Coordinates of C-alpha atoms and ligand atoms in Angstrom, one line a residue:
M1 CA 27.3 92.2 137.0
S2 CA 24.3 90.2 137.7
K3 CA 24.2 86.5 136.8
L4 CA 21.7 87.2 133.9
S5 CA 23.8 89.8 132.3
E6 CA 26.9 87.5 132.5
Q7 CA 25.0 84.8 130.7
V8 CA 23.7 87.3 128.1
A9 CA 27.3 88.5 127.5
R10 CA 28.5 84.9 126.9
R11 CA 25.9 84.1 124.3
R12 CA 26.5 84.2 120.5
T13 CA 23.5 83.1 118.4
F14 CA 24.0 82.9 114.7
A15 CA 23.2 81.1 111.4
I16 CA 25.3 80.2 108.5
I17 CA 24.2 81.5 105.1
S18 CA 25.7 80.0 101.9
H19 CA 24.9 78.5 98.5
P20 CA 24.6 74.7 98.6
D21 CA 28.0 73.0 98.5
A22 CA 30.0 75.9 99.7
G23 CA 30.8 74.0 102.9
K24 CA 28.3 74.9 105.5
T25 CA 27.9 71.4 106.8
T26 CA 31.6 70.7 106.9
L27 CA 32.2 74.0 108.7
T28 CA 29.5 73.3 111.3
E29 CA 31.1 69.9 111.9
K30 CA 34.4 71.6 112.6
F31 CA 32.9 74.1 114.9
L32 CA 31.4 71.3 117.0
L33 CA 34.7 69.6 117.0
F34 CA 36.6 72.6 118.2
G35 CA 33.8 73.3 120.7
G36 CA 34.4 69.9 122.1
A37 CA 30.8 68.9 121.4
I38 CA 31.8 65.9 119.3
Q39 CA 34.9 63.8 119.4
L40 CA 35.3 63.0 115.8
A41 CA 34.0 65.2 113.0
G42 CA 31.6 63.2 110.9
S43 CA 28.4 63.1 112.9
V44 CA 26.8 66.0 111.2
K45 CA 27.8 64.5 107.9
S46 CA 25.8 61.3 108.4
R47 CA 22.6 63.2 108.0
K48 CA 23.7 64.2 104.5
A49 CA 25.1 60.9 103.5
S50 CA 22.5 60.6 100.7
R51 CA 22.5 64.2 99.7
H52 CA 23.4 63.6 96.1
A53 CA 20.7 61.0 95.6
T54 CA 18.0 62.2 93.2
S55 CA 15.5 62.8 95.9
D56 CA 17.9 63.9 98.6
W57 CA 15.3 66.1 100.3
M58 CA 13.0 63.1 100.7
E59 CA 15.8 61.0 102.0
M60 CA 16.7 63.7 104.5
E61 CA 13.1 63.7 105.5
K62 CA 13.3 60.0 106.2
E63 CA 16.3 60.6 108.3
R64 CA 14.4 63.4 110.1
G65 CA 15.3 62.2 113.6
I66 CA 18.9 63.1 112.8
S67 CA 18.4 66.2 110.7
I68 CA 16.0 67.9 113.0
T69 CA 17.9 67.4 116.2
S70 CA 20.7 69.3 114.6
S71 CA 18.5 72.2 113.6
V72 CA 19.8 74.0 116.7
M73 CA 23.2 73.3 118.1
Q74 CA 24.7 74.7 121.2
F75 CA 28.4 74.3 122.0
P76 CA 30.8 76.0 124.4
Y77 CA 33.8 77.8 123.0
K78 CA 36.3 79.5 125.3
E79 CA 34.2 81.6 127.7
R80 CA 31.3 81.7 125.3
V81 CA 28.1 79.7 124.7
V82 CA 27.5 79.5 120.9
N83 CA 24.0 78.7 119.5
L84 CA 24.2 77.8 115.8
L85 CA 20.8 77.7 114.1
D86 CA 20.8 75.5 111.0
T87 CA 19.1 76.9 107.9
P88 CA 17.4 74.3 105.7
G89 CA 19.6 73.5 102.8
H90 CA 17.5 73.4 99.6
A91 CA 17.6 76.4 97.4
D92 CA 13.9 75.9 96.5
F93 CA 12.7 75.8 100.1
S94 CA 13.9 79.0 101.6
E95 CA 11.0 80.6 103.5
D96 CA 12.1 78.6 106.6
T97 CA 15.6 80.0 106.2
Y98 CA 14.4 83.5 106.2
R99 CA 12.5 83.0 109.4
V100 CA 15.5 81.4 111.1
L101 CA 17.4 84.6 110.2
T102 CA 14.9 86.6 112.4
A103 CA 16.0 84.6 115.4
V104 CA 19.8 85.2 115.2
D105 CA 22.0 88.1 116.3
S106 CA 24.5 87.6 113.5
A107 CA 25.3 85.5 110.5
L108 CA 28.3 83.8 108.9
M109 CA 28.5 83.8 105.2
V110 CA 30.4 81.0 103.6
I111 CA 31.7 81.4 100.1
D112 CA 33.5 78.8 97.8
C113 CA 36.7 80.4 96.7
A114 CA 36.4 79.0 93.2
K115 CA 32.7 80.1 92.7
G116 CA 32.5 83.4 94.5
V117 CA 29.2 85.0 95.3
E118 CA 26.4 82.6 94.2
E119 CA 22.7 83.2 93.7
R120 CA 21.3 81.8 97.0
T121 CA 23.9 83.8 99.0
I122 CA 22.7 86.9 97.3
K123 CA 19.1 86.2 98.3
L124 CA 20.0 85.4 101.9
M125 CA 22.1 88.5 102.2
E126 CA 19.2 90.6 101.1
V127 CA 17.3 89.3 104.1
C128 CA 20.2 90.0 106.4
R129 CA 20.5 93.5 105.0
M130 CA 16.9 94.2 105.7
R131 CA 17.7 93.8 109.4
D132 CA 21.3 95.1 109.3
T133 CA 22.4 91.7 110.6
P134 CA 26.2 91.7 111.3
I135 CA 28.0 89.3 109.0
F136 CA 31.3 87.4 109.2
T137 CA 32.6 86.0 105.9
F138 CA 34.5 82.7 105.5
I139 CA 36.0 82.0 102.1
N140 CA 36.4 78.3 101.9
K141 CA 38.2 75.5 100.0
L142 CA 41.6 77.3 99.9
D143 CA 43.1 73.8 99.3
R144 CA 41.7 74.0 95.8
E145 CA 42.5 76.3 93.0
G146 CA 40.3 79.3 93.4
R147 CA 39.9 82.9 92.1
E148 CA 42.2 85.7 93.1
P149 CA 41.4 86.8 96.7
I150 CA 41.3 90.5 95.8
E151 CA 38.8 89.7 93.0
L152 CA 36.6 87.7 95.5
L153 CA 36.5 90.7 97.9
D154 CA 35.6 93.0 95.0
E155 CA 32.8 90.7 94.1
V156 CA 31.4 90.6 97.7
E157 CA 31.6 94.4 97.8
N158 CA 30.0 95.0 94.4
V159 CA 27.4 92.3 94.3
L160 CA 26.4 92.2 98.0
G161 CA 27.0 95.9 98.7
I162 CA 29.0 95.4 101.9
E163 CA 32.5 96.6 102.7
C164 CA 35.1 93.9 103.2
A165 CA 37.8 94.0 105.9
P166 CA 40.2 91.1 105.4
V167 CA 41.3 89.6 108.7
T168 CA 43.2 86.6 107.4
W169 CA 44.8 86.4 104.0
P170 CA 45.8 83.3 102.0
I171 CA 49.4 82.5 101.4
G172 CA 49.1 80.7 98.1
M173 CA 46.1 78.6 97.1
G174 CA 45.4 75.1 95.9
R175 CA 48.6 73.1 95.6
R176 CA 50.7 76.1 96.5
L177 CA 48.8 76.8 99.7
K178 CA 51.3 77.6 102.4
G179 CA 49.0 79.1 105.1
I180 CA 47.2 82.2 106.1
Y181 CA 48.4 85.5 107.4
H182 CA 46.4 87.1 110.3
L183 CA 46.4 90.8 109.7
L184 CA 45.1 91.8 113.2
R185 CA 47.6 89.6 115.1
D186 CA 50.5 89.7 112.7
E187 CA 50.8 85.9 112.7
I188 CA 51.5 83.4 110.0
H189 CA 49.6 80.1 110.4
L190 CA 51.2 77.3 108.4
Y191 CA 49.1 74.8 106.5
E192 CA 49.5 71.1 106.7
S193 CA 47.4 69.0 104.3
G194 CA 45.8 65.7 105.1
K195 CA 44.5 66.4 108.5
N196 CA 40.8 66.2 107.5
Y197 CA 39.5 64.6 110.6
M198 CA 42.0 65.7 113.2
R199 CA 42.4 69.0 114.9
Q200 CA 45.2 70.9 113.2
E201 CA 47.5 72.6 115.6
P202 CA 49.2 74.8 112.9
R203 CA 52.6 76.1 113.4
V204 CA 52.3 79.8 114.1
I205 CA 55.0 82.3 113.2
Q206 CA 54.9 85.6 115.0
G207 CA 55.6 88.5 112.7
L208 CA 55.4 89.0 108.9
E209 CA 58.8 90.6 109.0
S210 CA 60.4 87.9 111.1
A211 CA 63.5 85.9 110.0
E212 CA 61.5 82.7 110.7
A213 CA 59.0 83.8 108.0
D214 CA 61.9 84.0 105.5
E215 CA 63.2 80.7 106.6
V216 CA 60.0 78.8 106.2
L217 CA 58.4 80.6 103.2
G218 CA 61.6 81.3 101.3
P219 CA 61.0 83.6 98.3
M220 CA 57.3 83.6 99.1
A221 CA 57.9 85.7 102.2
A222 CA 58.9 88.7 100.2
E223 CA 56.0 88.2 97.8
L224 CA 53.6 88.0 100.8
R225 CA 55.0 91.2 102.3
D226 CA 54.3 93.1 99.1
E227 CA 50.9 91.6 98.7
I228 CA 49.9 92.4 102.3
E229 CA 51.0 96.0 101.8
L230 CA 48.9 96.1 98.7
V231 CA 45.9 94.6 100.4
K232 CA 46.2 96.9 103.3
G233 CA 46.2 99.9 101.0
A234 CA 43.4 98.7 98.8
S235 CA 40.9 97.4 101.5
H236 CA 39.4 98.5 104.7
D237 CA 40.7 98.0 108.3
F238 CA 38.4 96.0 110.5
D239 CA 36.0 98.5 112.2
L240 CA 33.9 96.9 115.0
D241 CA 31.3 99.6 114.9
R242 CA 30.8 99.3 111.1
Y243 CA 30.6 95.5 111.4
L244 CA 28.0 95.7 114.2
K245 CA 25.9 98.1 112.0
G246 CA 26.0 95.5 109.1
E247 CA 28.1 97.9 106.9
Q248 CA 31.3 95.9 106.9
T249 CA 32.2 92.3 107.0
P250 CA 35.4 90.9 108.4
V251 CA 36.7 88.3 105.9
F252 CA 38.6 85.0 106.8
F253 CA 40.1 82.5 104.4
G254 CA 40.6 78.8 105.1
S255 CA 39.6 75.2 104.3
A256 CA 36.8 73.7 106.4
L257 CA 37.6 70.2 105.2
N258 CA 41.2 70.5 106.4
N259 CA 40.3 72.3 109.7
F260 CA 42.4 75.1 108.5
G261 CA 41.7 78.8 109.2
V262 CA 38.7 77.8 111.2
I263 CA 40.1 78.5 114.6
P264 CA 41.1 82.1 113.8
L265 CA 37.5 82.5 112.5
L266 CA 36.0 81.1 115.6
D267 CA 38.3 83.0 117.9
E268 CA 37.4 86.4 116.4
F269 CA 33.8 85.4 116.0
V270 CA 33.2 84.7 119.7
E271 CA 35.1 87.9 120.5
Y272 CA 33.3 90.3 118.2
A273 CA 30.0 88.9 117.1
P274 CA 27.2 90.6 119.0
Q275 CA 25.6 89.2 122.2
P276 CA 21.8 88.9 122.3
Q277 CA 20.4 92.3 121.3
P278 CA 17.4 94.3 122.4
R279 CA 14.3 93.4 120.2
A280 CA 11.4 95.4 119.0
T281 CA 7.9 94.5 119.9
L282 CA 4.8 96.2 118.7
G283 CA 4.8 98.4 121.8
R284 CA 8.3 98.7 123.2
T285 CA 11.8 97.4 122.9
V286 CA 12.7 94.4 125.1
D287 CA 16.2 94.4 126.7
P288 CA 17.7 90.9 127.1
N289 CA 18.7 91.8 130.7
E290 CA 15.2 92.3 131.9
D291 CA 14.3 89.8 134.6
K292 CA 11.1 88.6 133.1
L293 CA 11.2 86.0 130.4
T294 CA 10.1 86.8 126.9
G295 CA 10.6 84.9 123.7
F296 CA 9.1 84.3 120.3
V297 CA 8.5 81.2 118.1
F298 CA 10.4 81.3 114.8
K299 CA 9.9 77.7 113.7
V300 CA 7.4 74.9 114.2
Q301 CA 8.2 71.4 113.3
A302 CA 5.6 68.6 113.1
N303 CA 6.1 64.9 113.8
M304 CA 9.7 65.1 114.9
D305 CA 9.4 61.8 116.6
P306 CA 7.1 59.5 114.6
A307 CA 6.5 57.4 117.7
H308 CA 5.0 60.3 119.6
R309 CA 3.5 62.4 116.8
D310 CA 4.6 65.4 118.6
R311 CA 5.1 68.8 117.3
M312 CA 7.7 71.2 118.5
A313 CA 7.8 75.0 118.6
F314 CA 11.3 76.6 118.6
M315 CA 11.3 79.6 120.8
R316 CA 14.1 82.1 121.0
V317 CA 14.6 83.5 124.5
C318 CA 14.8 87.3 124.2
S319 CA 15.0 88.3 127.9
G320 CA 15.0 86.8 131.4
V321 CA 15.6 83.2 132.3
F322 CA 13.7 80.2 131.2
E323 CA 13.4 77.5 133.9
K324 CA 12.3 74.0 133.4
G325 CA 8.6 73.5 133.9
M326 CA 7.8 77.2 134.3
K327 CA 4.4 78.6 133.4
L328 CA 4.4 80.8 130.4
H329 CA 1.8 83.3 129.1
H330 CA 0.8 82.6 125.5
V331 CA 0.1 86.2 124.4
R332 CA -2.0 85.5 121.3
L333 CA -4.3 83.1 123.2
G334 CA -4.2 85.0 126.4
K335 CA -3.6 81.8 128.2
E336 CA -1.1 80.3 130.7
Q337 CA 0.8 77.3 129.5
R338 CA 3.0 74.8 131.4
T339 CA 6.2 73.9 129.7
H340 CA 6.9 70.3 130.9
G341 CA 9.4 68.5 128.9
A342 CA 10.8 71.6 127.1
L343 CA 14.1 70.9 125.4
T344 CA 17.3 72.7 125.0
F345 CA 19.8 71.8 122.3
M346 CA 23.3 70.8 123.3
A347 CA 25.3 70.0 120.1
D348 CA 23.2 67.6 118.2
E349 CA 21.7 65.8 121.1
R350 CA 18.4 66.8 122.5
A351 CA 18.5 67.4 126.2
T352 CA 16.0 68.5 128.8
A353 CA 16.3 72.2 129.6
E354 CA 17.1 73.2 133.1
Y355 CA 17.7 76.9 132.3
A356 CA 17.9 78.8 129.1
Y357 CA 19.1 82.4 128.7
P358 CA 18.6 85.1 126.1
G359 CA 19.9 83.9 122.8
D360 CA 19.2 80.3 123.6
I361 CA 16.5 78.3 121.9
V362 CA 14.0 76.2 123.8
G363 CA 11.9 73.5 122.2
L364 CA 8.3 73.6 123.4
H365 CA 5.9 70.7 122.9
N366 CA 3.1 71.9 120.7
H367 CA -0.3 70.5 120.6
G368 CA -1.4 72.7 117.8
T369 CA -1.8 75.8 119.8
I370 CA 1.6 77.4 119.0
G371 CA 2.2 79.1 115.6
I372 CA 5.2 80.8 114.0
G373 CA 5.5 84.4 115.4
D374 CA 3.8 83.6 118.8
T375 CA 5.2 85.5 121.8
F376 CA 5.6 84.0 125.2
T377 CA 6.0 86.1 128.4
E378 CA 5.4 85.9 132.1
G379 CA 2.2 87.8 131.8
E380 CA 2.9 91.0 129.8
A381 CA 0.9 91.4 126.6
L382 CA 3.8 91.8 124.2
Q383 CA 4.1 91.0 120.6
F384 CA 7.5 90.6 118.9
A385 CA 7.6 92.2 115.5
G386 CA 9.1 91.4 112.2
I387 CA 8.7 87.7 111.6
P388 CA 7.5 87.6 108.0
S389 CA 5.4 85.2 106.0
F390 CA 6.1 85.7 102.3
A391 CA 3.5 85.8 99.6
P392 CA 3.7 82.6 97.7
E393 CA 4.5 82.7 94.0
L394 CA 3.1 79.3 93.0
F395 CA -0.4 78.0 93.6
R396 CA -2.1 74.6 93.3
R397 CA -5.5 73.2 94.0
V398 CA -5.5 70.2 96.2
Q399 CA -7.1 67.0 94.7
L400 CA -8.0 64.2 97.1
R401 CA -7.8 60.6 95.8
D402 CA -10.2 59.5 98.5
P403 CA -12.8 62.2 99.4
L404 CA -13.5 60.5 102.8
K405 CA -10.0 61.7 103.8
L406 CA -10.9 65.3 103.8
K407 CA -10.6 65.6 107.6
A408 CA -7.1 64.1 107.7
L409 CA -6.2 66.3 104.7
T410 CA -7.3 69.5 106.4
K411 CA -5.5 68.5 109.6
G412 CA -2.3 67.7 107.7
L413 CA -2.4 71.0 105.8
T414 CA -3.2 73.0 108.9
Q415 CA -0.2 71.5 110.7
L416 CA 2.2 71.8 107.7
S417 CA 1.2 75.4 107.2
E418 CA 1.7 76.2 110.9
E419 CA 5.1 74.8 110.4
G420 CA 5.6 77.1 107.4
A421 CA 6.1 74.1 105.0
T422 CA 3.4 75.5 102.8
Q423 CA 0.7 78.1 102.9
F424 CA -2.8 77.0 102.8
F425 CA -5.9 79.0 101.7
K426 CA -9.6 78.3 102.0
P427 CA -11.4 80.4 99.4
I428 CA -14.5 82.0 100.9
V429 CA -16.7 80.6 98.0
G430 CA -16.7 76.9 97.2
N431 CA -14.9 74.0 98.8
D432 CA -11.5 74.2 97.1
L433 CA -8.3 74.1 99.1
V434 CA -5.5 76.1 97.6
L435 CA -1.8 75.7 98.5
G436 CA 0.8 78.3 98.0
A437 CA 4.5 77.9 97.9
V438 CA 7.6 79.9 97.3
G439 CA 9.3 77.1 95.4
M440 CA 8.1 74.1 93.3
L441 CA 9.8 71.6 95.6
Q442 CA 7.6 72.6 98.4
F443 CA 4.6 70.9 96.7
D444 CA 6.5 67.6 96.4
V445 CA 7.5 67.8 100.0
V446 CA 3.9 68.5 101.1
A447 CA 2.5 65.6 99.0
Y448 CA 5.2 63.3 100.4
R449 CA 4.6 64.3 104.0
L450 CA 0.8 64.1 103.7
M451 CA 1.2 60.5 102.6
A452 CA 3.9 59.6 105.1
E453 CA 2.5 61.3 108.1
Y454 CA -1.2 61.6 107.6
K455 CA -1.9 58.7 105.2
V456 CA -3.5 61.0 102.7
E457 CA -2.9 60.8 99.0
A458 CA -3.2 64.2 97.5
R459 CA -2.5 65.5 94.0
F460 CA -2.1 69.0 93.0
E461 CA -3.5 70.6 89.9
A462 CA -3.2 74.0 88.3
V463 CA -5.4 76.8 89.7
N464 CA -6.1 80.2 88.3
V465 CA -4.1 82.2 90.9
A466 CA -1.1 84.2 89.9
T467 CA -0.3 86.1 93.1
C468 CA -1.8 86.9 96.4
R469 CA -1.9 89.7 99.0
W470 CA -2.9 89.9 102.6
V471 CA -5.6 92.5 102.9
S472 CA -6.5 94.7 105.8
C473 CA -8.3 97.9 106.6
D474 CA -8.7 99.9 109.8
D475 CA -12.3 100.7 108.9
E476 CA -14.2 97.5 109.5
R477 CA -17.2 98.6 107.5
A478 CA -15.1 99.4 104.4
L479 CA -13.5 96.0 104.8
E480 CA -16.9 94.3 105.0
K481 CA -17.9 96.1 101.8
F482 CA -14.7 95.1 100.0
R483 CA -15.3 91.5 101.2
N484 CA -18.8 91.3 99.9
K485 CA -17.8 92.8 96.5
N486 CA -14.8 90.6 96.0
E487 CA -15.9 87.3 97.5
Q488 CA -14.7 85.2 94.5
Y489 CA -11.1 86.4 95.0
L490 CA -10.9 86.2 98.7
A491 CA -9.7 83.4 100.9
E492 CA -8.6 82.8 104.5
D493 CA -5.1 81.6 105.2
G494 CA -4.2 79.0 107.8
G495 CA -4.2 81.7 110.5
G496 CA -7.7 83.0 109.5
Q497 CA -6.4 86.2 107.9
L498 CA -8.0 87.5 104.8
V499 CA -6.1 87.1 101.5
Y500 CA -6.8 88.3 98.0
L501 CA -6.0 85.6 95.4
A502 CA -5.5 87.4 92.2
P503 CA -5.9 85.4 88.9
T504 CA -3.6 87.9 87.1
R505 CA -1.3 90.8 88.1
V506 CA -3.6 93.1 86.2
N507 CA -6.5 92.0 88.2
L508 CA -4.6 92.8 91.4
Q509 CA -3.5 96.2 90.1
L510 CA -7.1 97.1 89.3
A511 CA -8.3 95.9 92.7
Q512 CA -5.7 98.1 94.4
E513 CA -6.6 101.1 92.3
R514 CA -10.3 100.6 92.9
H515 CA -9.9 100.2 96.7
P516 CA -7.3 102.7 97.9
E517 CA -8.8 102.3 101.4
I518 CA -7.6 98.7 101.6
T519 CA -4.0 97.8 102.4
F520 CA -2.6 95.0 100.3
R521 CA 0.6 93.4 101.7
A522 CA 3.0 91.0 100.0
T523 CA 4.3 89.7 103.3
R524 CA 2.2 88.9 106.3
E525 CA 4.0 89.9 109.5
V526 CA 2.9 87.2 111.9
S527 CA 1.1 88.9 114.7
Ligands
GDP1 P1 27.0 72.5 102.2 O1 26.1 72.1 101.1 O2 27.3 74.0 102.1 O3 26.6 72.1 103.5 O4 28.4 71.9 101.8 P2 29.2 70.7 102.4 O5 29.8 71.0 103.7 O6 28.4 69.4 102.4 O7 30.4 70.6 101.4 C1 30.2 70.3 100.0 C2 31.3 69.6 99.4 O8 32.5 70.4 99.5 C3 31.6 68.3 100.2 O9 32.0 67.3 99.3 C4 32.8 68.7 101.1 O10 33.6 67.6 101.4 C5 33.5 69.7 100.2 N1 34.3 70.6 101.0 C6 33.9 71.4 102.1 N2 34.9 72.1 102.5 C7 36.0 71.9 101.7 C8 37.3 72.4 101.7 O11 37.8 73.2 102.5 N3 38.1 71.9 100.7 C9 37.6 71.0 99.7 N4 38.5 70.6 98.8 N5 36.4 70.5 99.8 C10 35.6 71.0 100.7

């Protein structure tokens, strides 16, 4: 095996999907702890110290230095190198999350055992299903009273439409929690409470049928045997192939807070989760083991370090080896670009990259020339496909307090839209600037950041736009004609693409009927 393919085989790049409060942060913390990346669990937590304050997003923004450095975390576990990509937490601000999911090879779904499948999890799963992303499931908070495990699996199967294969099974719950049973290894892991911030080394009993199980569990042992027999009969066996196709999810139970059940999850995860996979471009499929470097940008973040006013583009390496300082070809601009000072992400410390392999994330300094969806290569004109920009559902006209600040405003909005924090439209007629968002909170965040980072006081007011579509047509003359006829509804987005801003859905429908030659898209695939 060549060195590159060894490195590829070691990589596991994933994201956690969950509803707020299910335990994503706590679990991340424990992963880093078990990966040896942090000594004491608690460091991820600090960034969320004020999360329950009324404006917790704003507070998080103030603490950006901390929250952003942990947006990509790399830690070793056993023979593997794990890349965990954080997904922004707020329910109302999820476009970013969707894009992070285009950069991973698999995902881990965390569910609160008392709450079951929640609304945001459903939305995120829809995105995963679009790409058949393989999913591990962790049912958390076993130390609390929760719902019947069988009922929880039924809900996952029915609501999310994915088959469940239990790998660990709870022995009791809440105050009666005794441990978990590992179906694949025939092991009982006993639970000890009160070990929140220490690594649990649970006592493991080999064999459900063993005398030791009877000794330790007493009458619960017989109950457990019956239950496991039932579970085996009523559910599916773990099937690696079905998991990799996104048809089945292996399910684990535990308590992230108590470090319990996390190791079995991590052990099986690094074993079975897919290594970096081949990826489609508009022309061909790129194999991770190809010598030449390729990668795409899935996230752009402005002003990470207020002292330097820098912007960073997060590139996922798809093939080849990234070496510090190497020259890359920026396909969209058709230009070579040096990559001095590129960063890799070790746990939650930023470090300078020496090498990065497929599956790894590299932070490139961005002077406004890199956008979401951009492809980098060593010269080949490739374009990775499938990084969506979603049609916003909410629109506002931007009002400037001080008209002399128009330049700063335009700059701020351009940068924030490059980052995907908002979408920004310039109607072809008139001087208005229109912002689009997927959730209301996005407007608050944009106003706050315009003030904090660009010293621009902007207000937003209602605008007569109900929905929008990206328009295109192979026939340039037909497009030109359409453009002339519909000027009052057309705008350019931050990337210069033509967008139809419809005042009502009926208006949109009519426009579509009148112009069958024009393609109207609800998502813009960044290209
Ligand atoms: P996130 O919003 O998904 O990142 O959730 P957090 O990790 O911040 O957890 C939300 C709350 O649930 C916090 O108060 C955690 O301490 C708590 N929590 C997380 N895991 C567990 C667990 O296993 N048991 C209990 N009882 N609480 C937990």
